[in-house]
Tab-separated table of C-alpha atoms and ligand atoms in Angstrom:
chain	number	residue	atom	x	y	z
A	1	MET	CA	-1.475	23.880	-34.813
A	2	THR	CA	-4.962	24.990	-34.006
A	3	ASP	CA	-5.697	21.574	-32.495
A	4	LYS	CA	-7.525	21.755	-29.216
A	5	PRO	CA	-5.202	20.779	-26.370
A	6	PHE	CA	-5.434	17.167	-25.291
A	7	ILE	CA	-4.157	17.912	-21.820
A	8	ASP	CA	-4.783	21.384	-20.524
A	9	ILE	CA	-3.317	22.535	-17.224
A	10	ARG	CA	-4.688	25.918	-16.278
A	11	HIS	CA	-3.040	28.073	-13.641
A	12	ALA	CA	-1.897	25.172	-11.521
A	13	ALA	CA	-0.717	26.126	-8.048
A	14	LYS	CA	0.193	23.966	-5.118
A	15	SER	CA	1.431	24.782	-1.636
A	16	TYR	CA	2.465	22.730	1.332
A	17	GLY	CA	1.719	25.206	4.101
A	18	ALA	CA	3.792	28.262	3.320
A	19	LEU	CA	5.915	26.422	0.759
A	20	GLU	CA	4.756	27.173	-2.775
A	21	VAL	CA	5.742	24.174	-4.832
A	22	LEU	CA	3.916	25.124	-8.040
A	23	LYS	CA	3.275	28.752	-8.885
A	24	ASP	CA	0.634	29.351	-11.519
A	25	ILE	CA	1.729	26.887	-14.167
A	26	SER	CA	-0.192	26.553	-17.418
A	27	LEU	CA	0.614	23.878	-19.933
A	28	GLN	CA	-1.137	22.581	-23.011
A	29	VAL	CA	-0.208	19.293	-24.601
A	30	ARG	CA	-1.591	18.223	-27.950
A	31	LYS	CA	-2.563	14.696	-28.842
A	32	GLY	CA	0.484	12.622	-29.720
A	33	GLN	CA	2.879	15.200	-28.367
A	34	ILE	CA	5.819	14.130	-26.238
A	35	VAL	CA	6.847	16.593	-23.590
A	36	ALA	CA	9.944	16.381	-21.420
A	37	ILE	CA	10.088	18.161	-18.087
A	38	ILE	CA	13.581	18.844	-16.817
A	39	GLY	CA	14.864	20.870	-13.910
A	40	PRO	CA	16.747	20.622	-10.642
A	41	SER	CA	15.616	18.352	-7.869
A	42	GLY	CA	12.860	19.912	-5.781
A	43	SER	CA	11.677	22.203	-8.562
A	44	GLY	CA	8.186	20.678	-8.583
A	45	LYS	CA	8.386	18.322	-11.567
A	46	SER	CA	6.892	15.331	-9.772
A	47	THR	CA	4.257	17.462	-8.109
A	48	LEU	CA	3.133	18.806	-11.472
A	49	LEU	CA	3.060	15.350	-13.019
A	50	ARG	CA	1.170	13.902	-10.059
A	51	ALA	CA	-1.343	16.738	-10.218
A	52	ILE	CA	-2.366	15.566	-13.675
A	53	ASN	CA	-4.025	12.425	-12.275
A	54	ASP	CA	-4.771	14.157	-8.976
A	55	LEU	CA	-2.430	11.959	-6.961
A	56	ASP	CA	-1.184	15.243	-5.468
A	57	PRO	CA	-4.230	17.519	-5.650
A	58	LEU	CA	-3.633	21.110	-6.689
A	59	THR	CA	-4.334	23.942	-4.305
A	60	LYS	CA	-5.578	26.030	-7.229
A	61	GLY	CA	-6.075	25.540	-10.927
A	62	GLU	CA	-7.642	23.054	-13.287
A	63	VAL	CA	-6.486	19.987	-15.164
A	64	TRP	CA	-8.391	18.939	-18.261
A	65	LEU	CA	-8.112	15.825	-20.360
A	66	GLU	CA	-9.920	16.433	-23.644
A	67	ASP	CA	-13.293	17.806	-22.592
A	68	MET	CA	-13.276	16.407	-19.061
A	69	GLN	CA	-11.966	18.197	-16.021
A	70	VAL	CA	-9.830	15.749	-14.057
A	71	ASN	CA	-9.957	17.634	-10.758
A	72	LYS	CA	-13.601	18.567	-11.090
A	73	PRO	CA	-15.075	19.867	-7.853
A	74	LEU	CA	-17.613	17.232	-6.793
A	75	PRO	CA	-18.957	15.857	-3.519
A	76	PRO	CA	-16.583	13.166	-2.155
A	77	ARG	CA	-18.541	10.102	-3.264
A	78	GLN	CA	-19.134	11.321	-6.789
A	79	TYR	CA	-15.590	12.577	-6.988
A	80	GLU	CA	-14.228	9.147	-6.076
A	81	ARG	CA	-16.146	7.598	-8.961
A	82	HIS	CA	-15.169	10.388	-11.346
A	83	ILE	CA	-11.457	10.310	-10.533
A	84	ASN	CA	-11.282	6.529	-10.840
A	85	GLN	CA	-12.751	6.899	-14.312
A	86	MET	CA	-10.273	9.607	-15.224
A	87	ARG	CA	-7.295	7.713	-13.868
A	88	GLN	CA	-8.092	4.747	-16.066
A	89	GLN	CA	-7.330	7.024	-18.984
A	90	ILE	CA	-4.056	8.340	-17.568
A	91	GLY	CA	-1.219	5.838	-17.275
A	92	MET	CA	1.581	6.522	-14.847
A	93	VAL	CA	4.989	4.953	-14.320
A	94	PHE	CA	7.034	5.633	-11.207
A	95	GLN	CA	10.703	5.825	-10.398
A	96	HIS	CA	10.484	2.839	-8.062
A	97	PHE	CA	8.260	0.676	-10.304
A	98	ASN	CA	5.688	-0.013	-7.568
A	99	LEU	CA	4.872	-3.427	-8.963
A	100	PHE	CA	2.611	-5.517	-6.736
A	101	PRO	CA	5.040	-7.990	-5.133
A	102	HIS	CA	2.370	-10.519	-4.181
A	103	LEU	CA	1.244	-10.940	-7.789
A	104	THR	CA	3.043	-12.407	-10.779
A	105	VAL	CA	3.787	-10.308	-13.819
A	106	ARG	CA	0.540	-11.615	-15.288
A	107	GLY	CA	-1.342	-10.742	-12.106
A	108	ASN	CA	0.114	-7.252	-12.058
A	109	ILE	CA	-1.079	-6.577	-15.571
A	110	THR	CA	-4.501	-8.196	-15.413
A	111	LEU	CA	-5.594	-6.908	-11.983
A	112	ALA	CA	-6.987	-3.552	-13.063
A	113	PRO	CA	-8.451	-4.636	-16.428
A	114	LYS	CA	-10.237	-7.555	-14.785
A	115	MET	CA	-11.695	-5.405	-12.039
A	116	LEU	CA	-12.427	-2.241	-13.938
A	117	LYS	CA	-13.101	-3.394	-17.480
A	118	ARG	CA	-14.770	-6.615	-16.438
A	119	LEU	CA	-12.553	-8.672	-18.729
A	120	THR	CA	-12.838	-12.421	-18.453
A	121	GLU	CA	-9.813	-14.439	-17.391
A	122	ALA	CA	-9.126	-15.386	-21.025
A	123	GLU	CA	-9.467	-11.835	-22.317
A	124	ALA	CA	-7.257	-10.513	-19.548
A	125	ASN	CA	-4.612	-13.128	-20.286
A	126	ALA	CA	-4.631	-12.287	-23.973
A	127	LEU	CA	-4.235	-8.629	-23.044
A	128	ALA	CA	-1.338	-9.381	-20.704
A	129	GLU	CA	0.399	-11.393	-23.370
A	130	LYS	CA	-0.066	-8.655	-25.925
A	131	GLN	CA	1.266	-5.936	-23.638
A	132	LEU	CA	4.202	-8.033	-22.465
A	133	ALA	CA	5.169	-8.894	-26.013
A	134	HIS	CA	5.098	-5.188	-26.704
A	135	VAL	CA	7.696	-4.464	-24.006
A	136	GLY	CA	9.641	-7.645	-24.726
A	137	MET	CA	8.779	-9.388	-21.466
A	138	LEU	CA	6.456	-12.173	-22.588
A	139	ASP	CA	8.879	-14.868	-21.429
A	140	ARG	CA	8.633	-13.571	-17.854
A	141	ILE	CA	4.845	-13.649	-17.597
A	142	ASP	CA	4.750	-16.094	-14.692
A	143	TYR	CA	7.623	-14.574	-12.731
A	144	TYR	CA	7.214	-12.578	-9.548
A	145	PRO	CA	8.565	-9.013	-9.536
A	146	SER	CA	11.293	-10.022	-7.085
A	147	GLN	CA	12.691	-12.331	-9.752
A	148	LEU	CA	13.188	-9.513	-12.270
A	149	SER	CA	15.941	-6.954	-12.825
A	150	GLY	CA	15.166	-3.261	-12.396
A	151	GLY	CA	14.885	-2.700	-16.121
A	152	GLN	CA	12.551	-5.647	-16.485
A	153	LYS	CA	10.416	-4.411	-13.592
A	154	GLN	CA	10.102	-1.040	-15.205
A	155	ARG	CA	9.096	-2.555	-18.537
A	156	VAL	CA	6.427	-4.587	-16.745
A	157	ALA	CA	5.244	-1.421	-15.009
A	158	ILE	CA	4.902	0.228	-18.407
A	159	ALA	CA	2.966	-2.784	-19.725
A	160	ARG	CA	0.715	-2.652	-16.673
A	161	ALA	CA	-0.138	0.979	-17.351
A	162	LEU	CA	-0.656	0.332	-21.065
A	163	ALA	CA	-3.057	-2.516	-20.345
A	164	MET	CA	-5.669	0.042	-19.300
A	165	GLU	CA	-5.312	1.578	-22.773
A	166	PRO	CA	-4.713	5.069	-21.434
A	167	LYS	CA	-4.893	8.173	-23.577
A	168	VAL	CA	-1.820	9.664	-21.931
A	169	MET	CA	1.256	8.245	-20.252
A	170	LEU	CA	3.098	10.012	-17.455
A	171	PHE	CA	6.652	9.007	-16.581
A	172	ASP	CA	8.372	10.212	-13.411
A	173	GLU	CA	12.125	9.653	-13.641
A	174	VAL	CA	11.546	6.062	-14.593
A	175	THR	CA	15.219	5.299	-15.192
A	176	SER	CA	16.679	7.109	-12.172
A	177	ALA	CA	16.624	4.063	-9.928
A	178	LEU	CA	18.187	1.778	-12.541
A	179	ASP	CA	21.746	0.588	-12.916
A	180	PRO	CA	23.227	2.397	-15.925
A	181	GLU	CA	23.341	-0.720	-18.075
A	182	LEU	CA	19.586	-1.225	-17.628
A	183	VAL	CA	18.536	2.268	-18.653
A	184	GLU	CA	18.647	1.642	-22.377
A	185	GLU	CA	16.061	-1.143	-22.456
A	186	VAL	CA	13.556	1.123	-20.711
A	187	ASN	CA	14.396	4.050	-22.947
A	188	LEU	CA	13.878	1.868	-25.986
A	189	THR	CA	10.465	0.845	-24.711
A	190	MET	CA	9.515	4.491	-24.344
A	191	LYS	CA	10.879	5.325	-27.776
A	192	LYS	CA	8.686	2.629	-29.218
A	193	LEU	CA	5.657	4.227	-27.581
A	194	ALA	CA	6.735	7.552	-28.998
A	195	GLU	CA	6.806	6.069	-32.481
A	196	GLU	CA	3.265	4.857	-31.944
A	197	HIS	CA	2.250	8.451	-31.164
A	198	MET	CA	1.328	7.918	-27.550
A	199	THR	CA	0.836	11.247	-25.802
A	200	MET	CA	3.496	11.376	-23.110
A	201	ILE	CA	4.800	13.652	-20.406
A	202	ILE	CA	8.207	12.555	-19.250
A	203	VAL	CA	10.010	13.908	-16.223
A	204	THR	CA	13.642	13.018	-16.809
A	205	HIS	CA	17.180	13.932	-15.936
A	206	GLU	CA	18.487	12.330	-19.099
A	207	MET	CA	19.074	15.211	-21.435
A	208	ARG	CA	20.082	13.019	-24.326
A	209	PHE	CA	16.868	11.034	-24.127
A	210	ALA	CA	14.803	14.215	-23.952
A	211	GLN	CA	16.623	15.541	-26.984
A	212	ASP	CA	16.125	12.363	-29.012
A	213	VAL	CA	12.538	11.551	-28.198
A	214	CYS	CA	10.616	14.621	-27.150
A	215	ASP	CA	8.889	17.288	-29.233
A	216	ARG	CA	9.008	19.842	-26.494
A	217	VAL	CA	11.112	20.484	-23.429
A	218	LEU	CA	10.046	22.384	-20.316
A	219	PHE	CA	12.653	23.629	-17.910
A	220	MET	CA	11.238	24.054	-14.401
A	221	ASP	CA	12.829	25.735	-11.438
A	222	GLN	CA	11.343	26.652	-8.070
A	223	GLY	CA	7.795	25.912	-9.059
A	224	VAL	CA	7.689	27.793	-12.357
A	225	VAL	CA	8.306	26.900	-15.982
A	226	VAL	CA	11.334	29.066	-16.680
A	227	GLU	CA	11.611	28.259	-20.334
A	228	GLU	CA	10.114	25.907	-22.859
A	229	GLY	CA	10.503	25.063	-26.498
A	230	PRO	CA	11.639	22.447	-28.978
A	231	PRO	CA	14.685	20.466	-27.814
A	232	GLU	CA	16.968	22.057	-30.412
A	233	VAL	CA	16.294	25.449	-28.914
A	234	ILE	CA	16.341	24.525	-25.241
A	235	PHE	CA	19.484	22.453	-25.459
A	236	ARG	CA	21.432	24.446	-28.090
A	237	ASN	CA	20.301	27.947	-27.450
A	238	PRO	CA	18.669	28.444	-24.055
A	239	GLN	CA	17.614	31.996	-23.288
A	240	HIS	CA	17.570	32.092	-19.509
A	241	GLU	CA	20.548	32.142	-17.219
A	242	ARG	CA	18.996	29.505	-14.949
A	243	THR	CA	18.472	27.148	-17.884
A	244	LYS	CA	22.039	27.678	-19.050
A	245	ASN	CA	23.417	26.934	-15.596
A	246	PHE	CA	21.357	23.815	-15.239
A	247	LEU	CA	22.301	22.517	-18.660
A	248	ARG	CA	25.973	23.293	-18.142
A	249	LYS	CA	25.928	20.911	-15.205
A	250	HIS	CA	23.787	18.246	-16.802
A	251	LEU	CA	25.126	18.117	-20.321
A	252	GLN	CA	28.644	17.372	-19.142
A	253	GLY	CA	29.676	14.007	-20.481
A	254	ASN	CA	26.647	13.857	-22.758
A	255	ALA	CA	27.611	13.859	-26.401
A	256	GLN	CA	26.252	16.962	-28.070
B	1	MET	CA	0.042	-37.639	42.044
B	2	LEU	CA	-1.032	-39.788	39.094
B	3	ARG	CA	-4.677	-39.276	39.796
B	4	VAL	CA	-4.434	-35.544	39.087
B	5	TYR	CA	-3.347	-36.003	35.458
B	6	PRO	CA	-6.830	-36.484	34.024
B	7	PHE	CA	-7.935	-33.268	35.720
B	8	PHE	CA	-4.973	-31.405	34.333
B	9	LEU	CA	-5.666	-32.743	30.871
B	10	ALA	CA	-9.278	-31.600	31.093
B	11	ALA	CA	-8.069	-28.233	32.352
B	12	ALA	CA	-5.558	-27.992	29.486
B	13	TRP	CA	-8.442	-28.529	27.089
B	14	VAL	CA	-10.305	-25.654	28.713
B	15	THR	CA	-7.217	-23.449	28.354
B	16	ILE	CA	-6.920	-24.420	24.695
B	17	GLN	CA	-10.576	-23.638	24.070
B	18	LEU	CA	-10.254	-20.335	25.882
B	19	SER	CA	-7.216	-19.520	23.737
B	20	ILE	CA	-8.958	-20.384	20.498
B	21	TYR	CA	-12.153	-18.455	21.208
B	22	THR	CA	-10.170	-15.522	22.539
B	23	THR	CA	-7.963	-15.464	19.446
B	24	VAL	CA	-11.002	-15.460	17.173
B	25	LEU	CA	-12.716	-12.709	19.128
B	26	GLY	CA	-9.446	-10.787	19.362
B	27	LEU	CA	-8.964	-10.950	15.601
B	28	ILE	CA	-12.504	-9.734	15.034
B	29	CYS	CA	-12.071	-6.838	17.472
B	30	GLY	CA	-8.603	-6.141	16.087
B	31	SER	CA	-9.848	-5.992	12.493
B	32	LEU	CA	-12.738	-3.724	13.406
B	33	GLY	CA	-10.433	-1.626	15.566
B	34	ALA	CA	-7.874	-1.262	12.786
B	35	ALA	CA	-10.612	-0.398	10.287
B	36	ALA	CA	-11.856	2.270	12.683
B	37	ARG	CA	-8.361	3.618	13.339
B	38	LEU	CA	-7.731	3.952	9.586
B	39	SER	CA	-11.183	5.171	8.667
B	40	ARG	CA	-11.826	8.459	6.916
B	41	SER	CA	-14.426	9.280	9.565
B	42	ARG	CA	-13.060	11.323	12.420
B	43	ILE	CA	-15.595	9.812	14.815
B	44	LEU	CA	-14.608	6.247	13.966
B	45	ARG	CA	-10.940	7.117	14.298
B	46	PHE	CA	-11.668	8.493	17.737
B	47	VAL	CA	-13.646	5.403	18.735
B	48	GLY	CA	-10.779	3.176	17.590
B	49	ALA	CA	-8.180	5.194	19.451
B	50	ALA	CA	-10.312	5.273	22.593
B	51	TYR	CA	-10.788	1.499	22.454
B	52	VAL	CA	-7.044	0.924	22.186
B	53	SER	CA	-6.004	3.283	24.935
B	54	LEU	CA	-8.761	2.161	27.289
B	55	PHE	CA	-8.011	-1.552	27.019
B	56	ARG	CA	-4.264	-1.276	26.825
B	57	GLY	CA	-4.162	1.329	29.563
B	58	THR	CA	-5.822	-0.713	32.305
B	59	PRO	CA	-5.012	-4.164	33.744
B	60	ALA	CA	-6.746	-7.027	31.983
B	61	LEU	CA	-7.597	-8.450	35.392
B	62	ILE	CA	-9.573	-5.327	36.294
B	63	GLN	CA	-11.391	-5.529	32.959
B	64	LEU	CA	-12.300	-9.142	33.710
B	65	PHE	CA	-13.513	-8.273	37.207
B	66	ILE	CA	-15.614	-5.404	35.956
B	67	LEU	CA	-17.232	-7.663	33.359
B	68	TYR	CA	-17.746	-10.718	35.573
B	69	PHE	CA	-18.472	-9.211	38.976
B	70	GLY	CA	-19.709	-5.789	37.904
B	71	GLY	CA	-21.636	-7.008	34.853
B	72	PRO	CA	-24.701	-8.341	36.703
B	73	GLN	CA	-25.194	-4.915	38.284
B	74	ILE	CA	-25.781	-3.435	34.833
B	75	GLY	CA	-27.685	-6.446	33.536
B	76	ILE	CA	-24.867	-8.452	31.929
B	77	GLN	CA	-25.114	-12.052	33.148
B	78	LEU	CA	-22.288	-14.258	31.919
B	79	ASP	CA	-20.907	-17.509	33.164
B	80	ALA	CA	-17.234	-17.462	34.059
B	81	PHE	CA	-16.053	-19.045	30.801
B	82	GLU	CA	-18.041	-16.597	28.673
B	83	ALA	CA	-16.824	-13.667	30.716
B	84	GLY	CA	-13.273	-14.967	30.342
B	85	VAL	CA	-13.478	-15.233	26.563
B	86	ILE	CA	-15.152	-11.871	26.117
B	87	GLY	CA	-12.928	-10.075	28.621
B	88	LEU	CA	-9.680	-11.478	27.250
B	89	GLY	CA	-10.803	-11.278	23.624
B	90	VAL	CA	-11.776	-7.637	23.780
B	91	ASN	CA	-8.559	-6.908	25.674
B	92	ILE	CA	-6.232	-8.648	23.233
B	93	GLY	CA	-8.244	-7.116	20.391
B	94	ALA	CA	-6.893	-3.728	21.439
B	95	TYR	CA	-3.344	-5.010	20.986
B	96	MET	CA	-4.269	-6.710	17.741
B	97	THR	CA	-5.794	-3.451	16.508
B	98	GLU	CA	-2.375	-1.880	16.685
B	99	THR	CA	-0.686	-4.912	15.142
B	100	ILE	CA	-3.060	-4.981	12.181
B	101	ARG	CA	-2.997	-1.246	11.705
B	102	GLY	CA	0.793	-1.295	11.873
B	103	ALA	CA	1.019	-3.954	9.172
B	104	ILE	CA	-1.362	-2.026	6.908
B	105	VAL	CA	0.499	1.250	7.190
B	106	ALA	CA	3.811	-0.581	6.743
B	107	VAL	CA	2.871	-1.464	3.161
B	108	ASP	CA	4.759	0.947	0.937
B	109	ARG	CA	2.796	4.049	-0.077
B	110	GLY	CA	3.842	3.457	-3.669
B	111	GLN	CA	1.641	0.361	-3.692
B	112	SER	CA	-1.581	2.236	-3.128
B	113	GLU	CA	-0.432	5.031	-5.428
B	114	ALA	CA	0.147	2.533	-8.216
B	115	ALA	CA	-3.247	0.927	-7.646
B	116	ARG	CA	-5.101	4.249	-7.457
B	117	THR	CA	-3.301	5.410	-10.591
B	118	LEU	CA	-4.689	2.427	-12.477
B	119	GLY	CA	-8.164	3.541	-11.436
B	120	LEU	CA	-8.841	1.170	-8.543
B	121	SER	CA	-11.036	2.630	-5.820
B	122	ARG	CA	-9.968	2.966	-2.230
B	123	SER	CA	-11.653	-0.267	-1.179
B	124	GLU	CA	-10.484	-2.209	-4.246
B	125	THR	CA	-6.957	-1.046	-3.490
B	126	MET	CA	-7.296	-2.146	0.115
B	127	ARG	CA	-8.666	-5.570	-0.767
B	128	LYS	CA	-6.496	-6.486	-3.726
B	129	VAL	CA	-3.234	-4.716	-3.066
B	130	ILE	CA	-2.758	-3.583	0.529
B	131	LEU	CA	-4.367	-6.334	2.614
B	132	PRO	CA	-2.702	-9.272	0.831
B	133	GLN	CA	0.668	-7.670	1.562
B	134	ALA	CA	-0.247	-6.547	5.074
B	135	ALA	CA	-1.497	-10.052	5.901
B	136	ARG	CA	2.007	-11.403	5.420
B	137	LEU	CA	3.510	-8.676	7.545
B	138	MET	CA	1.101	-9.254	10.410
B	139	ILE	CA	1.496	-13.009	10.900
B	140	ARG	CA	4.542	-12.796	13.171
B	141	PRO	CA	3.423	-9.856	15.322
B	142	LEU	CA	-0.037	-11.409	15.676
B	143	GLY	CA	1.824	-14.514	16.831
B	144	VAL	CA	3.334	-12.406	19.598
B	145	ASN	CA	-0.158	-11.233	20.576
B	146	ILE	CA	-1.420	-14.802	20.608
B	147	ASN	CA	1.495	-15.903	22.742
B	148	ALA	CA	0.641	-13.169	25.259
B	149	LEU	CA	-3.009	-14.156	25.107
B	150	ILE	CA	-2.357	-17.811	25.899
B	151	LYS	CA	-0.370	-16.831	28.962
B	152	GLY	CA	-3.072	-14.289	29.754
B	153	THR	CA	-5.711	-17.009	29.981
B	154	ALA	CA	-4.243	-17.784	33.425
B	155	LEU	CA	-5.981	-14.628	34.618
B	156	VAL	CA	-9.413	-16.186	34.332
B	157	ALA	CA	-8.534	-18.470	37.242
B	158	ALA	CA	-9.358	-15.378	39.265
B	159	ILE	CA	-12.980	-15.582	38.145
B	160	SER	CA	-12.962	-19.337	38.818
B	161	VAL	CA	-12.849	-20.745	35.302
B	162	VAL	CA	-11.545	-24.265	35.770
B	163	GLU	CA	-8.533	-23.966	33.485
B	164	LEU	CA	-4.895	-24.895	34.112
B	165	THR	CA	-3.917	-22.329	36.683
B	166	TYR	CA	-7.120	-22.761	38.648
B	167	THR	CA	-6.731	-26.536	38.579
B	168	ALA	CA	-3.144	-26.338	39.814
B	169	GLN	CA	-4.264	-24.195	42.725
B	170	ARG	CA	-7.131	-26.515	43.502
B	171	TYR	CA	-5.000	-29.663	43.769
B	172	ILE	CA	-2.462	-28.059	46.048
B	173	GLY	CA	-5.046	-28.469	48.787
B	174	SER	CA	-5.355	-32.236	48.437
B	175	THR	CA	-1.782	-33.085	47.370
B	176	TYR	CA	0.227	-30.566	49.416
B	177	LYS	CA	2.580	-30.328	46.451
B	178	PRO	CA	2.486	-26.740	45.171
B	179	PHE	CA	5.864	-27.101	43.422
B	180	GLU	CA	4.769	-30.093	41.346
B	181	MET	CA	1.307	-28.721	40.658
B	182	PHE	CA	2.520	-25.385	39.302
B	183	LEU	CA	5.400	-27.025	37.481
B	184	LEU	CA	2.952	-29.362	35.758
B	185	ALA	CA	0.737	-26.445	34.762
B	186	GLY	CA	3.793	-24.563	33.504
B	187	VAL	CA	4.939	-27.466	31.375
B	188	ILE	CA	1.513	-27.805	29.784
B	189	TYR	CA	1.412	-24.068	29.006
B	190	MET	CA	4.822	-24.414	27.446
B	191	VAL	CA	3.693	-27.235	25.189
B	192	ILE	CA	0.625	-25.282	24.068
B	193	ILE	CA	2.704	-22.188	23.367
B	194	TYR	CA	5.413	-24.155	21.627
B	195	VAL	CA	2.976	-25.872	19.273
B	196	THR	CA	1.230	-22.573	18.555
B	197	GLY	CA	4.592	-20.991	17.808
B	198	LEU	CA	5.400	-23.756	15.349
B	199	ALA	CA	2.075	-23.255	13.612
B	200	ILE	CA	2.689	-19.529	13.301
B	201	SER	CA	6.198	-19.997	11.925
B	202	TRP	CA	4.813	-22.435	9.409
B	203	LEU	CA	2.117	-19.958	8.313
B	204	ASP	CA	4.684	-17.201	8.070
B	205	ARG	CA	7.021	-19.287	5.928
B	206	ARG	CA	4.225	-20.340	3.649
B	207	ALA	CA	3.052	-16.760	3.171
B	208	ARG	CA	6.575	-15.720	2.254
B	209	ILE	CA	7.110	-18.404	-0.361
B	210	SER	CA	3.945	-17.913	-2.379
C	301	ADP	N1	4.184	15.910	0.922
C	301	ADP	C1	4.989	17.003	0.909
C	301	ADP	N2	5.018	17.843	1.966
C	301	ADP	C2	5.798	18.930	1.958
C	301	ADP	N3	6.596	19.279	0.945
C	301	ADP	C3	6.609	18.498	-0.135
C	301	ADP	C4	5.812	17.314	-0.214
C	301	ADP	N4	6.033	16.740	-1.408
C	301	ADP	C5	6.928	17.520	-2.042
C	301	ADP	N5	7.284	18.569	-1.281
C	301	ADP	C6	8.214	19.640	-1.659
C	301	ADP	O1	7.825	20.145	-2.892
C	301	ADP	C7	8.928	20.541	-3.663
C	301	ADP	C8	8.830	19.911	-5.032
C	301	ADP	O2	8.933	18.513	-4.945
C	301	ADP	P1	8.921	17.590	-6.225
C	301	ADP	O3	7.731	17.911	-7.045
C	301	ADP	O4	9.050	16.199	-5.738
C	301	ADP	O5	10.242	18.035	-6.977
C	301	ADP	P2	11.029	17.317	-8.149
C	301	ADP	O6	10.203	16.165	-8.625
C	301	ADP	O7	11.203	18.370	-9.164
C	301	ADP	O8	12.321	16.884	-7.563
C	301	ADP	C9	10.152	20.114	-2.880
C	301	ADP	O9	10.674	21.241	-2.229
C	301	ADP	C10	9.626	19.134	-1.887
C	301	ADP	O10	10.392	19.169	-0.713
C	302	MG	MG1	10.687	14.088	-8.581
């Protein structure tokens, strides 16, 4: 347990004008760890996740990935180069997939590796095939996103992120926009990644999934981490009133 | 009456050429204008905004007059056709600036977020992700601009470019048939606009399918 943190968020704070969305959050994630972030809507979960790759820059605080500071203060030009490098190592999957509609599944997956890793067409194709096989979507390689179901789109989005061989994967409510019967296929894909010891931070409203897959659960409310711990503790024996209230609402109907 | 047809055909050709050159110049100005409007530089954004409000906020005819009649006073010597193309092109470019900018900002924010998240730079994101999608969105509205521009070429009759409108006016004198002359010009404009419209619909459909 003395491992150096893989991801280290130090005193993260973020405001929109007078609205404090994140209030001095610190979080360390070890390599291979799988962290779930839960909490009510508007509590700052997405903002925290999006601060990790600087999509939503912090007002204060630092984000480190291994021994590199992601949000390193640099002059604009240098920063642009630095952050593009960092982002290649941080995969992200969004609630609304954000696949590129003008490209096929293959095109979606090979775009970044071809441009950024200078892969040849053949290498990029091999990579796309490998990643698609991994998420069970190889037979759709020449489809356009509009020809896929929500669950299939999300699996392609995961494959697209994985194709950059990131060190960390960030998931922001990736099953929230899906029809209930399509959630499982995406969850299974994420479970598979978990078994392969991918380091993951998963914002989710699916308590059961968090319980099954994650090593650690953070409960956020109003811009602070109210409580955190292993899923057994957070879900079975939460300490804070706010956590209890939240879980009472969200565990209804979920088998315990 | 029959003897005027060849002159009208020649004039129609001039109108078509005017339209083509103006469209090309308009697209160039529109692209530069949109780039300026969306630039990270405050100065460029201001230049872009000033261009749009200046050229959309004054009559195109006045802009043409300033260029053609006022130009020589400040050392700009252009023949009427050149002045027509430049005047109309720069004018329609202001409208196209807004069309192009509108199409670019209409591309979902999630698209650039996804591209940036993969590590693509701003310009790579623009080229590979945003512009290909914006291009599809802008075909129809640019078609509207081009439609307006073709009709707008009639303005250059006022600086004596021998195009359709000017030709119609000229043959009223010898034929005493203003109704027929203007009707003929109108019909030819309609054909040009109709064919252009078909071409734009075709482009739009093609962009959608692929
Ligand atoms: N661009 C923005 N401008 C102003 N407020 C924002 C912006 N983005 C998010 N917020 C606010 O920040 C708070 C946290 O948002 P978010 O991180 O999306 O919450 P969650 O993901 O937990 O639902 C919310 O109150 C939201 O309204
Ligand atoms: Mg959110």
